[in-house]
CSV table of C-alpha atoms in Angstrom, one decimal:
chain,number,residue,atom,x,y,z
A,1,UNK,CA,0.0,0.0,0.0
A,2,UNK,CA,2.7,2.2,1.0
A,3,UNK,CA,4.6,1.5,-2.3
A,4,UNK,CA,1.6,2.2,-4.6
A,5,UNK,CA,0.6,5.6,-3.2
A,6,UNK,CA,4.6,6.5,-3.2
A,7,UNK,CA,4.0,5.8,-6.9
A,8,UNK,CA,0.7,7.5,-7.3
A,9,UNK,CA,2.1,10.7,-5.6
A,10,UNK,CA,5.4,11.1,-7.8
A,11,UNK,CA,3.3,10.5,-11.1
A,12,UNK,CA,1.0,13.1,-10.0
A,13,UNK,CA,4.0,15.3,-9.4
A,14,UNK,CA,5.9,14.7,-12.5
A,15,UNK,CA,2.7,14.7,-14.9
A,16,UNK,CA,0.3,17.4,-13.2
A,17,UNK,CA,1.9,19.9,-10.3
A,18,UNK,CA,5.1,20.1,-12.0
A,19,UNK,CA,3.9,20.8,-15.6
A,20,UNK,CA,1.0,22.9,-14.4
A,21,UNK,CA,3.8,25.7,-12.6
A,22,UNK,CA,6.4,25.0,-15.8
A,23,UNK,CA,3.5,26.8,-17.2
A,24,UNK,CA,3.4,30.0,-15.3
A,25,UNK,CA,6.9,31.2,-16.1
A,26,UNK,CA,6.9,34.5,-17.5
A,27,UNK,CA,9.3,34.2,-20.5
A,28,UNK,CA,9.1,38.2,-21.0
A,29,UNK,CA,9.2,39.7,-18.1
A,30,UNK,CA,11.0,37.5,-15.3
A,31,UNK,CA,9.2,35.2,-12.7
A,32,UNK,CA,5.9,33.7,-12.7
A,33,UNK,CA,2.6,35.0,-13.3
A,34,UNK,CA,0.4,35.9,-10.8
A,35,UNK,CA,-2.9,35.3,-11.6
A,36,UNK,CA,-5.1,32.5,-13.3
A,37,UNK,CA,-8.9,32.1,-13.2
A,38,UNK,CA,-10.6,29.0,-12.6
A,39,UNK,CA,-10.9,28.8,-17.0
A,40,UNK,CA,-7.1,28.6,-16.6
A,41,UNK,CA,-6.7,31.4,-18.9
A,42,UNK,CA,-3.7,33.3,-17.3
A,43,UNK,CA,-3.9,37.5,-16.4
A,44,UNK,CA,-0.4,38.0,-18.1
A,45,UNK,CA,-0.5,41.7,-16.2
A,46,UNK,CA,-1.7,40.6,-12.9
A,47,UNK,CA,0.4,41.7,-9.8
A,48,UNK,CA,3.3,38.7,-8.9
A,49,UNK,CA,4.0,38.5,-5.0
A,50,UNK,CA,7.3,38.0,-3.8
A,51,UNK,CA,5.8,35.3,-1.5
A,52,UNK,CA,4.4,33.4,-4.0
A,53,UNK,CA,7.8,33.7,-5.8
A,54,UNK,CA,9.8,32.6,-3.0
A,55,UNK,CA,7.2,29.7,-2.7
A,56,UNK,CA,7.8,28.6,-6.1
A,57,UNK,CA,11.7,29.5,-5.9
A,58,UNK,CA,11.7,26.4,-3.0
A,59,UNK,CA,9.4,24.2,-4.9
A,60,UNK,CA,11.4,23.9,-8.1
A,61,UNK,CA,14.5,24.0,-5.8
A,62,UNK,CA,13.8,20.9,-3.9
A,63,UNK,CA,11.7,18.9,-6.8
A,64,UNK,CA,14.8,18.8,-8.7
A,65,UNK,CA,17.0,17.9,-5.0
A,66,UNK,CA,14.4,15.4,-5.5
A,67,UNK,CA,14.3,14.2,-9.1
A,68,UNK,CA,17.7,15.6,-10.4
A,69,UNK,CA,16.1,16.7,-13.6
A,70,UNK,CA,18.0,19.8,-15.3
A,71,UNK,CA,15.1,21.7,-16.3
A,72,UNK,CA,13.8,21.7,-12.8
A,73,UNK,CA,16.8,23.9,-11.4
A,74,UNK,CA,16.4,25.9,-14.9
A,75,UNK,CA,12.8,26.9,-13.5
A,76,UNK,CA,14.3,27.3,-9.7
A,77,UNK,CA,17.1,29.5,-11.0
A,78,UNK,CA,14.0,31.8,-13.4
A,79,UNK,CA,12.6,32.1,-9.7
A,80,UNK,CA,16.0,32.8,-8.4
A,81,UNK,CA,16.6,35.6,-11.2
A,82,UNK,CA,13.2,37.5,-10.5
A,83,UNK,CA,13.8,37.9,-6.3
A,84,UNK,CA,17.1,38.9,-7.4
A,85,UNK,CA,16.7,41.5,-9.6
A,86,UNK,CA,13.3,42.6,-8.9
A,87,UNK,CA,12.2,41.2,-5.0
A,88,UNK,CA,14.9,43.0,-3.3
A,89,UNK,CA,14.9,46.7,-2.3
A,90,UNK,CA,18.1,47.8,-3.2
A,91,UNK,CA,17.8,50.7,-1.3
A,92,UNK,CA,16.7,49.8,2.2
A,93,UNK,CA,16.8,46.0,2.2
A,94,UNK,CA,14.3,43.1,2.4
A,95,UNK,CA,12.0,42.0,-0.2
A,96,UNK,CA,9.3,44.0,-1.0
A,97,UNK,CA,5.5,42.6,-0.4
A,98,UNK,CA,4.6,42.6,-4.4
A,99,UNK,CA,6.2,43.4,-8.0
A,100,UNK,CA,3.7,44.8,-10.9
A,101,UNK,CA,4.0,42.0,-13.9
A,102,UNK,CA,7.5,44.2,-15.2
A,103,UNK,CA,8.8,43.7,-12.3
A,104,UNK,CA,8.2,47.1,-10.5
A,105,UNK,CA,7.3,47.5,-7.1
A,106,UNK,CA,3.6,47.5,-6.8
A,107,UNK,CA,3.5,47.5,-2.9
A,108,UNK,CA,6.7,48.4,-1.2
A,109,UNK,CA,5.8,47.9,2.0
A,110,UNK,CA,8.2,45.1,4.4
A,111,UNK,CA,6.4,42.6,6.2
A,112,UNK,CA,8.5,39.7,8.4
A,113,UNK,CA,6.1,37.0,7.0
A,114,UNK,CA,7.7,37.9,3.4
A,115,UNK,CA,11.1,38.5,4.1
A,116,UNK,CA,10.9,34.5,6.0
A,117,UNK,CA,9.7,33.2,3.2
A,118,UNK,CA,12.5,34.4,0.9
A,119,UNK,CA,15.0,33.2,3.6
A,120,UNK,CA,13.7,29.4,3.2
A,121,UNK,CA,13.7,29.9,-0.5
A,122,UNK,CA,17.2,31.1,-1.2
A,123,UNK,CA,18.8,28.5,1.5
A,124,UNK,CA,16.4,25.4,-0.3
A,125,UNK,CA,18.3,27.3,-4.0
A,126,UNK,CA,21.7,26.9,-2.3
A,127,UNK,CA,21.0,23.2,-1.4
A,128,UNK,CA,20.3,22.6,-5.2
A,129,UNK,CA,22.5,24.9,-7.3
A,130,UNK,CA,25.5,25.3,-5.0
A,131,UNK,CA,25.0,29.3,-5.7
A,132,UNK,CA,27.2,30.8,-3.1
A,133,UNK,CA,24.9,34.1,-3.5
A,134,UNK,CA,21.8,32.7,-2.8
A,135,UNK,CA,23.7,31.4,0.5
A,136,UNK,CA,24.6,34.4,0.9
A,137,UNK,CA,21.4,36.7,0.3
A,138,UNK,CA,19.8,34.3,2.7
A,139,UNK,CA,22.2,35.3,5.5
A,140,UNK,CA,21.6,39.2,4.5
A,141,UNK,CA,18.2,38.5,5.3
A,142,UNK,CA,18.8,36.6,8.0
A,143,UNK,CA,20.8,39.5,9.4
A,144,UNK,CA,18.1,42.1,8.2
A,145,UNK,CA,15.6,40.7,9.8
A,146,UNK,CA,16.9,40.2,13.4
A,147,UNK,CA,18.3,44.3,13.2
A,148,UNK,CA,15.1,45.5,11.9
A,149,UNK,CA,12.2,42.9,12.8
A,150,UNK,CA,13.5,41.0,16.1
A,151,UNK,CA,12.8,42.5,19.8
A,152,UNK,CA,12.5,40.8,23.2
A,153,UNK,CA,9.0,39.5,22.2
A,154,UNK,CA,10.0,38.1,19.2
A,155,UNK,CA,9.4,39.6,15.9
A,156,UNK,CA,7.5,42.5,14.8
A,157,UNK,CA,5.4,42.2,11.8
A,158,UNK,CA,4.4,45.1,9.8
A,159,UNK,CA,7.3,48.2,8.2
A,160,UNK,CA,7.0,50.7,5.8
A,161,UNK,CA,9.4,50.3,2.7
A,162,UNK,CA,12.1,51.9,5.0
A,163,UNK,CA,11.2,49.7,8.0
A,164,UNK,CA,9.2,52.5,9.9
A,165,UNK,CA,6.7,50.3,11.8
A,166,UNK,CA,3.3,49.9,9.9
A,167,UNK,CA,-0.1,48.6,11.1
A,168,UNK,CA,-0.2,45.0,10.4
A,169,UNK,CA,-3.6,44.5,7.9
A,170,UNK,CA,-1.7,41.9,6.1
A,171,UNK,CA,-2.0,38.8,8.6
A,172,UNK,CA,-4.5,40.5,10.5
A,173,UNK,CA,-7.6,38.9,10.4
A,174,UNK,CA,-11.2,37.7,12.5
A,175,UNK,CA,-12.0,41.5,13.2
A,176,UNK,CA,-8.5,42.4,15.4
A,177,UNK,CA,-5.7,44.2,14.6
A,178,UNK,CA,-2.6,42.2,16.0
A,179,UNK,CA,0.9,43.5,16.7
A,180,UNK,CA,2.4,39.9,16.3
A,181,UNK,CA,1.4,36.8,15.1
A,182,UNK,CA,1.6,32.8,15.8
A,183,UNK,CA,1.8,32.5,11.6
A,184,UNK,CA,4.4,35.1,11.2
A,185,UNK,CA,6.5,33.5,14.0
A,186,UNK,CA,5.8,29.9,12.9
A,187,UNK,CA,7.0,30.7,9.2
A,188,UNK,CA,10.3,32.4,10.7
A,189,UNK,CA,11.4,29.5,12.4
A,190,UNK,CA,10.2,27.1,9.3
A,191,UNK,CA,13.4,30.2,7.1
A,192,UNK,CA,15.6,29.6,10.3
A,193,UNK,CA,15.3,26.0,9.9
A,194,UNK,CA,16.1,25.5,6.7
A,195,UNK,CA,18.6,28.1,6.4
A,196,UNK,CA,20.5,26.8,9.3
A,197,UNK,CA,19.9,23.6,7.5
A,198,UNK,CA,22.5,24.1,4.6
A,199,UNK,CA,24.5,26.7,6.5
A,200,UNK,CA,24.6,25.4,10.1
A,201,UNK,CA,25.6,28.8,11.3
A,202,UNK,CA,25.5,29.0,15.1
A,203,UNK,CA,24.0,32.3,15.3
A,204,UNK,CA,20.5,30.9,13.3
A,205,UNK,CA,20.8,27.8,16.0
A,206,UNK,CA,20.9,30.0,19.0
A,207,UNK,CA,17.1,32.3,17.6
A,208,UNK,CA,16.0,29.1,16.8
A,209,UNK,CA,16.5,27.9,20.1
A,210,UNK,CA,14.9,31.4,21.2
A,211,UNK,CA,11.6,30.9,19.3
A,212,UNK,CA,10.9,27.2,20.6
A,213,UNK,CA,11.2,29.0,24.3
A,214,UNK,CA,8.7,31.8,23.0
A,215,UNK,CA,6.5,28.9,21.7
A,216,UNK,CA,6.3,27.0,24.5
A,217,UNK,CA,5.9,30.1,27.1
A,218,UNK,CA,3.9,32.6,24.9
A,219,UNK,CA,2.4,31.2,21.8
A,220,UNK,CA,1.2,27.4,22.8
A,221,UNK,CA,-1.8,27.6,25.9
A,222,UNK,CA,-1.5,24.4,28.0
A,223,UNK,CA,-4.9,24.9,29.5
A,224,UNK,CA,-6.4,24.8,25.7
A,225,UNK,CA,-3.8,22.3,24.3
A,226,UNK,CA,-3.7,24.7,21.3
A,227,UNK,CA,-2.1,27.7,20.1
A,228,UNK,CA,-3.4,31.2,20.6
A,229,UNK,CA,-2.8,33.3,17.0
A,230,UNK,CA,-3.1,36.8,17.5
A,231,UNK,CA,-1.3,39.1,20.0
A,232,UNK,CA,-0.8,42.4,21.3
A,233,UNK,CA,2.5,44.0,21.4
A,234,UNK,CA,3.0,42.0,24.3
A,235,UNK,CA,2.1,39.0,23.9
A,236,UNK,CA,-1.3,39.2,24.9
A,237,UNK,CA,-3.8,37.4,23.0
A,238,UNK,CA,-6.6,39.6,21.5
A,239,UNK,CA,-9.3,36.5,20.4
A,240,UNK,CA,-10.7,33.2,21.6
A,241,UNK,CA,-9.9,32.2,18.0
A,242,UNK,CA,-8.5,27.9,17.2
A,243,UNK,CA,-6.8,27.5,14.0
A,244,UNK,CA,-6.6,24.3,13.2
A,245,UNK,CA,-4.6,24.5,10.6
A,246,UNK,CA,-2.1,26.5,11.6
A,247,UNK,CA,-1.6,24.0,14.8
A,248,UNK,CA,-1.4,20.6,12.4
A,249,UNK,CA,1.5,22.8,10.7
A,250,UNK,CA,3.2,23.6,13.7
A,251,UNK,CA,3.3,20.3,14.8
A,252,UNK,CA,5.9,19.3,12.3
A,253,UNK,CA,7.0,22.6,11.4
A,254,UNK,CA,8.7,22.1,15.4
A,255,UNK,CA,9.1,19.0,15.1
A,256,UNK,CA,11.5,19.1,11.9
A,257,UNK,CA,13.1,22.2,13.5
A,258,UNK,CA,14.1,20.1,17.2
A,259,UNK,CA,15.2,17.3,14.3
A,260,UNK,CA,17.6,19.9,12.6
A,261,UNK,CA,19.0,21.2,15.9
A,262,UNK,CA,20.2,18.2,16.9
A,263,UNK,CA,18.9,19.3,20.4
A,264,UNK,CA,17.2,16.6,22.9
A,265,UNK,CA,16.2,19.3,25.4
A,266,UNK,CA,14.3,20.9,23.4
A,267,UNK,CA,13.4,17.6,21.5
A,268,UNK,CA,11.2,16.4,24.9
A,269,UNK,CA,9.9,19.5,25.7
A,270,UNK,CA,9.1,20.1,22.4
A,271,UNK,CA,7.5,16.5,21.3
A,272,UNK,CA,4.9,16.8,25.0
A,273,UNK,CA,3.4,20.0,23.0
A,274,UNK,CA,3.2,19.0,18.9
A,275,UNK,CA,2.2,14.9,20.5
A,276,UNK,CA,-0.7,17.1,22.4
A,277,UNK,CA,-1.5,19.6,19.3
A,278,UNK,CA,-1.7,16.5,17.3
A,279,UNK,CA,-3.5,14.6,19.1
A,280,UNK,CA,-6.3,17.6,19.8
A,281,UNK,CA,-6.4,18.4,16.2
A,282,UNK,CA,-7.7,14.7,15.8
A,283,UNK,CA,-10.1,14.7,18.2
A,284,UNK,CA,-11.7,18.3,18.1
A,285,UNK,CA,-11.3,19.0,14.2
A,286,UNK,CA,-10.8,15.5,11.9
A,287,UNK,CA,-14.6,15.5,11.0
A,288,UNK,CA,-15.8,13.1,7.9
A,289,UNK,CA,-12.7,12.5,6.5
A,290,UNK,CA,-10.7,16.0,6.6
A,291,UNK,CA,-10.0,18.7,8.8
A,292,UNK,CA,-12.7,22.3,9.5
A,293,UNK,CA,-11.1,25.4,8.9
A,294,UNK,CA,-11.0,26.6,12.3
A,295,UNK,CA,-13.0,28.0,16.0
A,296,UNK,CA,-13.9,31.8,17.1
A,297,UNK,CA,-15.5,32.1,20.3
A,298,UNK,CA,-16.0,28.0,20.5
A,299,UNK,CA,-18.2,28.1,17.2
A,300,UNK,CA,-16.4,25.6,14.8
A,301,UNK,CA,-16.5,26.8,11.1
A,302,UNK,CA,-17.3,23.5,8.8
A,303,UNK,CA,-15.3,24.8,5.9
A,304,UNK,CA,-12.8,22.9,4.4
A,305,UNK,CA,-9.8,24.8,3.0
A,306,UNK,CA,-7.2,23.6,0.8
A,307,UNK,CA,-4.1,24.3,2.9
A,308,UNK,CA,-5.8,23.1,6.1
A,309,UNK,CA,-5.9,19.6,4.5
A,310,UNK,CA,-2.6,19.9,2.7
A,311,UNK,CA,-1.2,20.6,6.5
A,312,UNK,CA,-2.9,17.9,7.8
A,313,UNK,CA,-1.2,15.7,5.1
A,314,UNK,CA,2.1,16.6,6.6
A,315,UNK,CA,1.6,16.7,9.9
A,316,UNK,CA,0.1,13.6,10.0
């Protein structure tokens, strides 16, 4: 059984994911486009986000770690090439938040969430091209983020293209505004991880270390056996809100982290909070086959959301 879905999952891969993002590359402009209806017919001038970018920077990056295929680092280093030349504020530093089709910026603003996910992208790009300047952009950011974004509650969210502080409408969400997030901090740590990963600098081991702490203290309620997901500037949560999605990803977003580390410390205290998250998420949110979106005020909402489940297939 385990054999034949092995084999279902790399055909669908290879014959439908793969092709499907081949086919987004923007030949004229750089990148990938960033918009395509449900006909499939593609908006060739539609805004491209540097998230999305970095997202499919990774994703051709480790298929071809995966499959060794030459034209999968060709599409990882057309990625690469776009956050290069057009992602990264040459000026003050960091990525911005989107690029219009040319590859202006569209909306300059800096948020932590995007600057992460360029982190994880460039270090996965190292790992499969052996491009000492992706390596080495990572660390810039790495270093950007903890001298503009890092304080003694973790990470602030939301900046202004010159990293002036901004209000955080981006991942704010459920009626708040919130100063810091669970998400933001859970997708830093995932960049950390990885970059630390292929670079195994001490400096990314020791904030690593730091955001497990802040997890277990701050982010992860033991009373609930779930994670609270928006805050106040200090660390105060603003809403009874359960996100089950976000907690199945934690559980092996830590999980993998604790494994990278090397750390059996953190490993046990670690494992006694994703084993309980886990375990919860079965229980309270694994309804006919798949997982609900998520809980405000103890009112479960039944909808079913793509990245939920794909979440749930990993941490599972």
């Amino acid at each position: 059984m385990r054999s034949l879905l092995k084999t279902e999952v790399k055909k669908h891969l290879e014959t439908g994911i793969l092709p499907f993002w081949q086919g987004m590359k923007d030949e004229t402009y750089g990148g990938f486009y960033g918009y395509m209806g449900y006909d499939r017919n593609i908006d060739q001038k539609a805004v491209k986000g540097s998230i999305l970018n970095s997202r499919i920077l990774w994703f051709f990056s480790n298929a071809y770690t995966l499959l060794h295929k030459e034209e999968l680092l060709e599409s990882a280093r057309h990625a690469y090439c776009f956050l290069k030349e057009h992602c990264l504020d040459r000026e003050y530093g960091g990525v911005y938040w989107s690029l219009t089709y040319n590859g202006d910026a569209a909306d300059a603003t800096k948020h932590t969430y995007a600057q992460a996910f360029a982190i994880y992208a460039l270090s996965s790009y190292y790992e499969a091209s052996n491009d000492r300047q992706a390596l080495e952009a990572a660390r810039s950011l790495y270093r950007l983020v903890e001298e503009k974004c890092a304080d003694d509650q973790g990470y602030r969210e939301a900046f202004e293209r010159d990293f002036q502080p901004a209000e955080n409408d981006k991942l704010s969400e459920n009626g708040v505004m919130a100063d810091r997030t669970m998400n933001t901090l859970l997708h830093v740590f995932e960049a950390y991880t990885e970059l630390y990963r292929v670079s195994k600098d001490a400096c990314v081991a020791d904030r690593l270390r730091d955001m497990l702490e802040l997890v277990a203290e701050k982010i992860y309620n033991p009373k609930l056996g779930r994670q609270e997901v928006f805050f106040d500037n200090n660390r105060k949560s603003l809403i009874d809100l359960y996100s089950y999605g976000h907690d199945i990803e934690a559980a092996w977003l830590l999980d993998r982290g604790v494994e990278v580390l090397g750390d059996t410390y953190d490993a046990e205290k670690i494992a006694s909070i994703t084993k309980e998250i886990t375990a919860n998420i079965y229980d309270r949110a694994y309804i006919d086959h798949s997982l609900v979106n998520e809980a405000e005020n103890g009112i479960v909402d039944t909808t079913r959301v793509w990245w939920v489940q794909a979440e749930a297939v990993v941490g599972f």
